[in-house]
PDB file of C-alpha atoms in Angstrom:
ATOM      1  CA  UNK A   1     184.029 131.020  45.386  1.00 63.00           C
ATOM      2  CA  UNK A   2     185.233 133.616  47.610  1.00 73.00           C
ATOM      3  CA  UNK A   3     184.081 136.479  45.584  1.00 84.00           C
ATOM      4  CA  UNK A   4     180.714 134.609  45.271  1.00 86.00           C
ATOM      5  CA  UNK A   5     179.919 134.902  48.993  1.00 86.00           C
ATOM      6  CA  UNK A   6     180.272 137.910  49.274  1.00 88.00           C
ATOM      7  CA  UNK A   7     178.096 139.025  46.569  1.00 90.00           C
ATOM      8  CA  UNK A   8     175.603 137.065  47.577  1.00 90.00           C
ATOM      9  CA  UNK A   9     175.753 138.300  51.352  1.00 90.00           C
ATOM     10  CA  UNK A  10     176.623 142.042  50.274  1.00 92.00           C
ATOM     11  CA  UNK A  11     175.134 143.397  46.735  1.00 93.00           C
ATOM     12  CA  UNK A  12     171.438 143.632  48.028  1.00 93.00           C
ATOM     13  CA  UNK A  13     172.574 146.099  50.641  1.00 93.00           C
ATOM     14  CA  UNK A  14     175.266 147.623  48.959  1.00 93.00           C
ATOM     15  CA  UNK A  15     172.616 148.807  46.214  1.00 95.00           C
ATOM     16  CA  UNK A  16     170.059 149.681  49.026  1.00 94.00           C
ATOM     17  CA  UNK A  17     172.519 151.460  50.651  1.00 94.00           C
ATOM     18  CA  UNK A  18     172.676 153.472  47.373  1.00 94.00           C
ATOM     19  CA  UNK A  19     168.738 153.983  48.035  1.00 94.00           C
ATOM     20  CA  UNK A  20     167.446 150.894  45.880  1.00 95.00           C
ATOM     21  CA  UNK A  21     164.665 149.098  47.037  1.00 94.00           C
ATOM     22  CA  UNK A  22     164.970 145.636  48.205  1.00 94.00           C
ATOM     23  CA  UNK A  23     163.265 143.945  45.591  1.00 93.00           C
ATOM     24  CA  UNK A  24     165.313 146.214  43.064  1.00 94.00           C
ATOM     25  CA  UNK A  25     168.284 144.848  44.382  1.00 93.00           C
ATOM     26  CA  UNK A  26     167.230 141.619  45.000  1.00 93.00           C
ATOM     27  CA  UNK A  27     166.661 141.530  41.249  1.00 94.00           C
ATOM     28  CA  UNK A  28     170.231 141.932  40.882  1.00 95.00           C
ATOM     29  CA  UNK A  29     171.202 138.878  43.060  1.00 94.00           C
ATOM     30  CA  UNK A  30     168.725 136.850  40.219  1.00 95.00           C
ATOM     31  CA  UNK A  31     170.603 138.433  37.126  1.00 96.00           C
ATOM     32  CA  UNK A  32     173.841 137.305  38.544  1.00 95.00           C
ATOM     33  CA  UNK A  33     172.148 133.591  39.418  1.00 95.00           C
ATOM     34  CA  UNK A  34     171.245 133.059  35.727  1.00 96.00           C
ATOM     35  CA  UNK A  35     174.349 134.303  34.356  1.00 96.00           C
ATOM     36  CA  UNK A  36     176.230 131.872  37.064  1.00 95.00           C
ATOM     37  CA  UNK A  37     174.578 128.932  35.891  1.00 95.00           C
ATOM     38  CA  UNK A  38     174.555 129.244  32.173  1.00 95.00           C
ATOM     39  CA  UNK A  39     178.333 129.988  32.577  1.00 94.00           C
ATOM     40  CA  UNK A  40     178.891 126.560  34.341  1.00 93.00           C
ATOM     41  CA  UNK A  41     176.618 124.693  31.948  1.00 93.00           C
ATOM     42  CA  UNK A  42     178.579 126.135  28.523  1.00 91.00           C
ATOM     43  CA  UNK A  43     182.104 127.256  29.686  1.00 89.00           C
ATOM     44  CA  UNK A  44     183.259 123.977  30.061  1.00 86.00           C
ATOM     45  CA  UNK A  45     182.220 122.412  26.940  1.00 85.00           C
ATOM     46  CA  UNK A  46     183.682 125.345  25.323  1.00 86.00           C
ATOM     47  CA  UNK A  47     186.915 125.095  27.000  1.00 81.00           C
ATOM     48  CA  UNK A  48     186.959 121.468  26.527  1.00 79.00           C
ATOM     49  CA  UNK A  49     186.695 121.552  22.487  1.00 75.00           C
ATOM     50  CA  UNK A  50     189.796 123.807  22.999  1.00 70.00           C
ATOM     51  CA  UNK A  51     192.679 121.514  24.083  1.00 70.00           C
ATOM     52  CA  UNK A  52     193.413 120.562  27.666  1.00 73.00           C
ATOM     53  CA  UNK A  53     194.964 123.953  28.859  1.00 77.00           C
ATOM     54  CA  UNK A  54     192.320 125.434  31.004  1.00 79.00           C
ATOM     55  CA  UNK A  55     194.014 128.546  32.246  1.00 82.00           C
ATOM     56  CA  UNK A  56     192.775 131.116  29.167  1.00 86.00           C
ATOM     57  CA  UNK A  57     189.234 130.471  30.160  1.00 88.00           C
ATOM     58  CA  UNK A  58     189.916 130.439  33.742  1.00 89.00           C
ATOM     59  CA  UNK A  59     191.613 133.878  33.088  1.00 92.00           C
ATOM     60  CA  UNK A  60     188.980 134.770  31.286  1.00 93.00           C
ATOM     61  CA  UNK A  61     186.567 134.172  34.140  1.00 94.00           C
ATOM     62  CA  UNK A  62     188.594 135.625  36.739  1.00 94.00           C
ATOM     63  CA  UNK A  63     188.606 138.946  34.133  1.00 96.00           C
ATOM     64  CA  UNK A  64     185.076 138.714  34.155  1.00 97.00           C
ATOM     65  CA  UNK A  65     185.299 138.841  37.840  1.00 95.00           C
ATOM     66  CA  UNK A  66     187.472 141.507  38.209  1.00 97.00           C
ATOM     67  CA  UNK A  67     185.457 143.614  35.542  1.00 97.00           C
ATOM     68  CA  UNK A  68     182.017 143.093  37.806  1.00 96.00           C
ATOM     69  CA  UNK A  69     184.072 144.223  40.583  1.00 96.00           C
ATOM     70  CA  UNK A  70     185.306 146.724  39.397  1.00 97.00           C
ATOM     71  CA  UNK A  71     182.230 148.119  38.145  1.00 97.00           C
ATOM     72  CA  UNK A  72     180.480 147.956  41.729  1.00 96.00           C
ATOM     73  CA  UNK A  73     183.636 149.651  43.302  1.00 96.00           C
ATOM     74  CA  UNK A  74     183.922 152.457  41.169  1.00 96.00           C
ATOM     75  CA  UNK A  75     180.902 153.578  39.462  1.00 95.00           C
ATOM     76  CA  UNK A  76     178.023 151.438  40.843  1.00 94.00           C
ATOM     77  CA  UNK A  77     175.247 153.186  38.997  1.00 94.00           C
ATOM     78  CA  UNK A  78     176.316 153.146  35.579  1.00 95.00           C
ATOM     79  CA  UNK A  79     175.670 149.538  34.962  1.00 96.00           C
ATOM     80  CA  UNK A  80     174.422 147.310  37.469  1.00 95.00           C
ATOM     81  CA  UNK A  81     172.869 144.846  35.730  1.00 97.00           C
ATOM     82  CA  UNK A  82     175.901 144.419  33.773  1.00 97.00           C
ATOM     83  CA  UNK A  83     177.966 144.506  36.281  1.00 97.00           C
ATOM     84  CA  UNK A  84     176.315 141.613  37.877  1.00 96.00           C
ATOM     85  CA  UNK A  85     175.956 139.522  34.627  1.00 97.00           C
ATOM     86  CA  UNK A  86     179.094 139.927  34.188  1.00 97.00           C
ATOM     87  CA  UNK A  87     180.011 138.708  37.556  1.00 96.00           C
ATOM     88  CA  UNK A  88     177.635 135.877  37.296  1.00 96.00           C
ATOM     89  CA  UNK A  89     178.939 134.936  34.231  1.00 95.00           C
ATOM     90  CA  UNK A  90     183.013 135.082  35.587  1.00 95.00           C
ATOM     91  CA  UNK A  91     181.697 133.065  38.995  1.00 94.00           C
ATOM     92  CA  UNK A  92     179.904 130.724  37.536  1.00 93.00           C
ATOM     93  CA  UNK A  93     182.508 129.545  34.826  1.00 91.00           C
ATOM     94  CA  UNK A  94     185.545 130.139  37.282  1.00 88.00           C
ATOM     95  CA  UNK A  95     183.494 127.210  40.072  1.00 87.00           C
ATOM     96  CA  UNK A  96     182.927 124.697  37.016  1.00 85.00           C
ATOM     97  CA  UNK A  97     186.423 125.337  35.667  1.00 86.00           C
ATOM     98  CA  UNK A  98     187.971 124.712  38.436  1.00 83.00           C
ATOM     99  CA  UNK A  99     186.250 121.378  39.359  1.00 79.00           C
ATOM    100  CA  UNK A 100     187.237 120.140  35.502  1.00 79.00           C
ATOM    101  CA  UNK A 101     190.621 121.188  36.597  1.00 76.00           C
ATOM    102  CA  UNK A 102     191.191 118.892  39.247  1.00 72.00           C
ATOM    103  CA  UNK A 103     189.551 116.429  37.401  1.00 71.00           C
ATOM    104  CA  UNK A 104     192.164 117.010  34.655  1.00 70.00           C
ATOM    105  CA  UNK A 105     194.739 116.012  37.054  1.00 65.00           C
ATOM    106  CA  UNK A 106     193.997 112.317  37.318  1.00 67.00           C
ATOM    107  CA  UNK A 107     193.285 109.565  34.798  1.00 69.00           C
ATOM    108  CA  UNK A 108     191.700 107.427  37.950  1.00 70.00           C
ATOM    109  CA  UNK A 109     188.398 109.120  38.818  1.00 70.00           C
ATOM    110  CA  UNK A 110     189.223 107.941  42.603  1.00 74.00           C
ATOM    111  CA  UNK A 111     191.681 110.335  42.743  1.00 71.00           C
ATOM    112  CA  UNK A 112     190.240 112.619  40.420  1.00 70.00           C
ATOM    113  CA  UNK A 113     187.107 112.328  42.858  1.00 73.00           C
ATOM    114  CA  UNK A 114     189.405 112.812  45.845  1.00 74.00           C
ATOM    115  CA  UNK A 115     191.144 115.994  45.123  1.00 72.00           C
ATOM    116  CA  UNK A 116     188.338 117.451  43.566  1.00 72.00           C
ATOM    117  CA  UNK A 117     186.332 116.590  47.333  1.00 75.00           C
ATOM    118  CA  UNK A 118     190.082 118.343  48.941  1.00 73.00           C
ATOM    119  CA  UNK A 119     188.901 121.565  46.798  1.00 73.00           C
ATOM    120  CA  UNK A 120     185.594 122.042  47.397  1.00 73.00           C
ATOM    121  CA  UNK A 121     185.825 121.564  51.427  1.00 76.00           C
ATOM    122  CA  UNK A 122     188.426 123.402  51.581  1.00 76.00           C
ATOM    123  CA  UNK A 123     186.939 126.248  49.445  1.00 74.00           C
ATOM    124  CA  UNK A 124     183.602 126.502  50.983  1.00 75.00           C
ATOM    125  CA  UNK A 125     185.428 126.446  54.105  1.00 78.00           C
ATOM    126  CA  UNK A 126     187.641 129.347  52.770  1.00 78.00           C
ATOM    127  CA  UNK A 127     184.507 131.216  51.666  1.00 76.00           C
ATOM    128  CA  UNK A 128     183.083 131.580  54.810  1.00 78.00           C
ATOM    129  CA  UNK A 129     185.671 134.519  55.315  1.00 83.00           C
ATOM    130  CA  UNK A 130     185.222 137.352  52.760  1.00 83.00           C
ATOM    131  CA  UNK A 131     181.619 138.120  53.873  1.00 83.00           C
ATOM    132  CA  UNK A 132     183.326 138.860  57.550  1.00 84.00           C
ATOM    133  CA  UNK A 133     186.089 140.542  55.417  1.00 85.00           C
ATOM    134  CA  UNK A 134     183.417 142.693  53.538  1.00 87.00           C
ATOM    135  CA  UNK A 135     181.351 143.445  56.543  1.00 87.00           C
ATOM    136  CA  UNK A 136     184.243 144.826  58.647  1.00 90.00           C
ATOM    137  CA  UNK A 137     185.712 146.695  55.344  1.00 90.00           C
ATOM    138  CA  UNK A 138     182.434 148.149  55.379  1.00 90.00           C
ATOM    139  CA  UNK A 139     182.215 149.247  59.048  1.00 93.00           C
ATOM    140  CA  UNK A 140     185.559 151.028  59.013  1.00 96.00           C
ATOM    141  CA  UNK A 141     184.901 152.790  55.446  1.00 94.00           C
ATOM    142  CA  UNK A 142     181.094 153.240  55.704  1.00 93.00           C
ATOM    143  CA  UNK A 143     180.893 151.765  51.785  1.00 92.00           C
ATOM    144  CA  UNK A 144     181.376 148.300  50.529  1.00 93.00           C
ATOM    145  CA  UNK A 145     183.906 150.038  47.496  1.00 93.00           C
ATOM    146  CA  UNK A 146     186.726 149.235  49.695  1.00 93.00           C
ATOM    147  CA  UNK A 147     184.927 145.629  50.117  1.00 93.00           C
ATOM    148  CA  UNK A 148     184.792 145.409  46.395  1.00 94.00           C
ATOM    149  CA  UNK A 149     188.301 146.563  45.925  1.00 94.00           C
ATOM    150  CA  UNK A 150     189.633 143.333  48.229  1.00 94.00           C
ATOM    151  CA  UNK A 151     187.535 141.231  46.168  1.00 94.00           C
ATOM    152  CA  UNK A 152     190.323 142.341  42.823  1.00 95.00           C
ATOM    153  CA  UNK A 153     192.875 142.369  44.994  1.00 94.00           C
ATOM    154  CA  UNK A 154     191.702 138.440  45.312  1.00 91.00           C
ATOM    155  CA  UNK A 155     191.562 137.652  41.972  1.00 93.00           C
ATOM    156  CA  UNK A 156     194.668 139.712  40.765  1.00 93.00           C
ATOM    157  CA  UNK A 157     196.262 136.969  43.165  1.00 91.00           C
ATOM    158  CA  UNK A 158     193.915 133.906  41.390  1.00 88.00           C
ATOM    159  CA  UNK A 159     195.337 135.365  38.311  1.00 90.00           C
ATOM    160  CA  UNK A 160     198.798 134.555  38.987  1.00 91.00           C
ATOM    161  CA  UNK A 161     198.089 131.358  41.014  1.00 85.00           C
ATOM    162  CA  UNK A 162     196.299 129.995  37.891  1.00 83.00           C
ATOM    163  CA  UNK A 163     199.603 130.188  35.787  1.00 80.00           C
ATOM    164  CA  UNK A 164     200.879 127.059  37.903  1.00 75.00           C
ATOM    165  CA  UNK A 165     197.834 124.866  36.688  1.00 71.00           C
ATOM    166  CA  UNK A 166     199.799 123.827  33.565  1.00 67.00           C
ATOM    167  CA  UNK A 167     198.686 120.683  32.042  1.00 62.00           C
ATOM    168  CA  UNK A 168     202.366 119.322  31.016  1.00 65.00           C
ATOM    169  CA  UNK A 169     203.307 119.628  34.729  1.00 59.00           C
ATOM    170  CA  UNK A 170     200.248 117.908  36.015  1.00 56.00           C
ATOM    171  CA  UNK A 171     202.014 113.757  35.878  1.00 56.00           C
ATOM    172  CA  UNK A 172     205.062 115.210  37.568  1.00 58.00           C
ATOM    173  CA  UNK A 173     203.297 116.966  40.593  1.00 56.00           C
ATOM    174  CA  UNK A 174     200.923 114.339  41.081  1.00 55.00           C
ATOM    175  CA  UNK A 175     203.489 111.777  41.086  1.00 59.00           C
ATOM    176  CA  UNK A 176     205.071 112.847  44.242  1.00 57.00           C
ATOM    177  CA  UNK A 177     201.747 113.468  45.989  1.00 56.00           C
ATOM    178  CA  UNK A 178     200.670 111.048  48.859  1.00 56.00           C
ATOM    179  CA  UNK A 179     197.739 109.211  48.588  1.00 59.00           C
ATOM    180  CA  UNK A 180     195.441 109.155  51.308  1.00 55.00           C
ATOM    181  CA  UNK A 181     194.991 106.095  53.320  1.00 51.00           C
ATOM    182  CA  UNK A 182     191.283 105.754  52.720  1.00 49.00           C
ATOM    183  CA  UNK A 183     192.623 106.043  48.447  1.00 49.00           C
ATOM    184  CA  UNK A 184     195.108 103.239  49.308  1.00 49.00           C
ATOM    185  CA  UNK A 185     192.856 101.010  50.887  1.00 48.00           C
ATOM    186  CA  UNK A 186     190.490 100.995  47.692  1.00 48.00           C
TER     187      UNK A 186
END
């Protein structure tokens, strides 16, 4: 979610600042939106026909991520319209991933319900930063590559904090978790 803010805040102007026109770049932002939502719509059935363990496609989103990233970092002409399907494609199945993930943590959709409500406050409260993050990147470098370049450096860290969503350990760490009271009271 973080990386998704600040493409959608930053890649029009990044690619005008590279002397596109704003409808030219705007047609980038649309690429990535299609590519997004067909990624949540068939990731997760895909993933699901695959056993319970999540974290391949996850990583595979997150590569897909980093690869888009990449691509607008270092060589931001050669490919755009790759760069943001491929983006797209790594944001879009990383969001709906991640909310089947917390899902997969509870057999009780109260809880299920619960932590996946935890998750998405907190992330879209979380997101809010890396436009800020991007823009101030931007006003000490004069680019957005060293905007871009945070962005991996996020999801090189996403990377290794998806290896802890292993499915055998999900019983045990739930287990000890406290329920909220408003959970209890149900």
């Amino acid at each position: 979610m973080l990386g998704y803010t600040s493409v959608v805040v930053w890649l029009a102007p990044s690619y005008q600042q590279l002397g596109w026109s704003a409808s030219a770049s705007g047609s980038l932002l649309a690429v990535m939106a299609i590519c997004q939502a067909a990624a949540a719509l068939f990731l997760p059935a895909l993933a699901h026909r695959n056993g319970s363990d999540r974290r391949p496609w996850l990583w595979l989103t997150l590569g897909f991520q980093f690869a888009g990233f990449a691509g607008f970092a270092l060589a931001p002409d050669l490919a755009p319209f790759l760069f943001v399907a491929v983006t797209g494609f790594g944001l879009g199945g990383c969001f709906a991933l991640s909310l089947v993930v917390a899902l997969d943590h509870f057999r009780d959709p109260v809880p299920a319900g619960a932590l996946s409500a935890l998750m998405q406050g907190g992330g879209f409260l979380l997101a809010a930063c890396p436009p800020l993050i991007v823009s101030t990147l931007h006003d000490w470098t004069g680019g957005f590559s060293a905007g871009w370049t945070w962005q991996m450096a996020c999801i090189a860290v996403a990377v290794i904090l998806t290896m802890r969503l292993a499915p055998k350990g999900y019983a045990a760490a739930m287990r000890g978790a406290p329920k909220p009271a408003w959970i209890c009271r149900l």
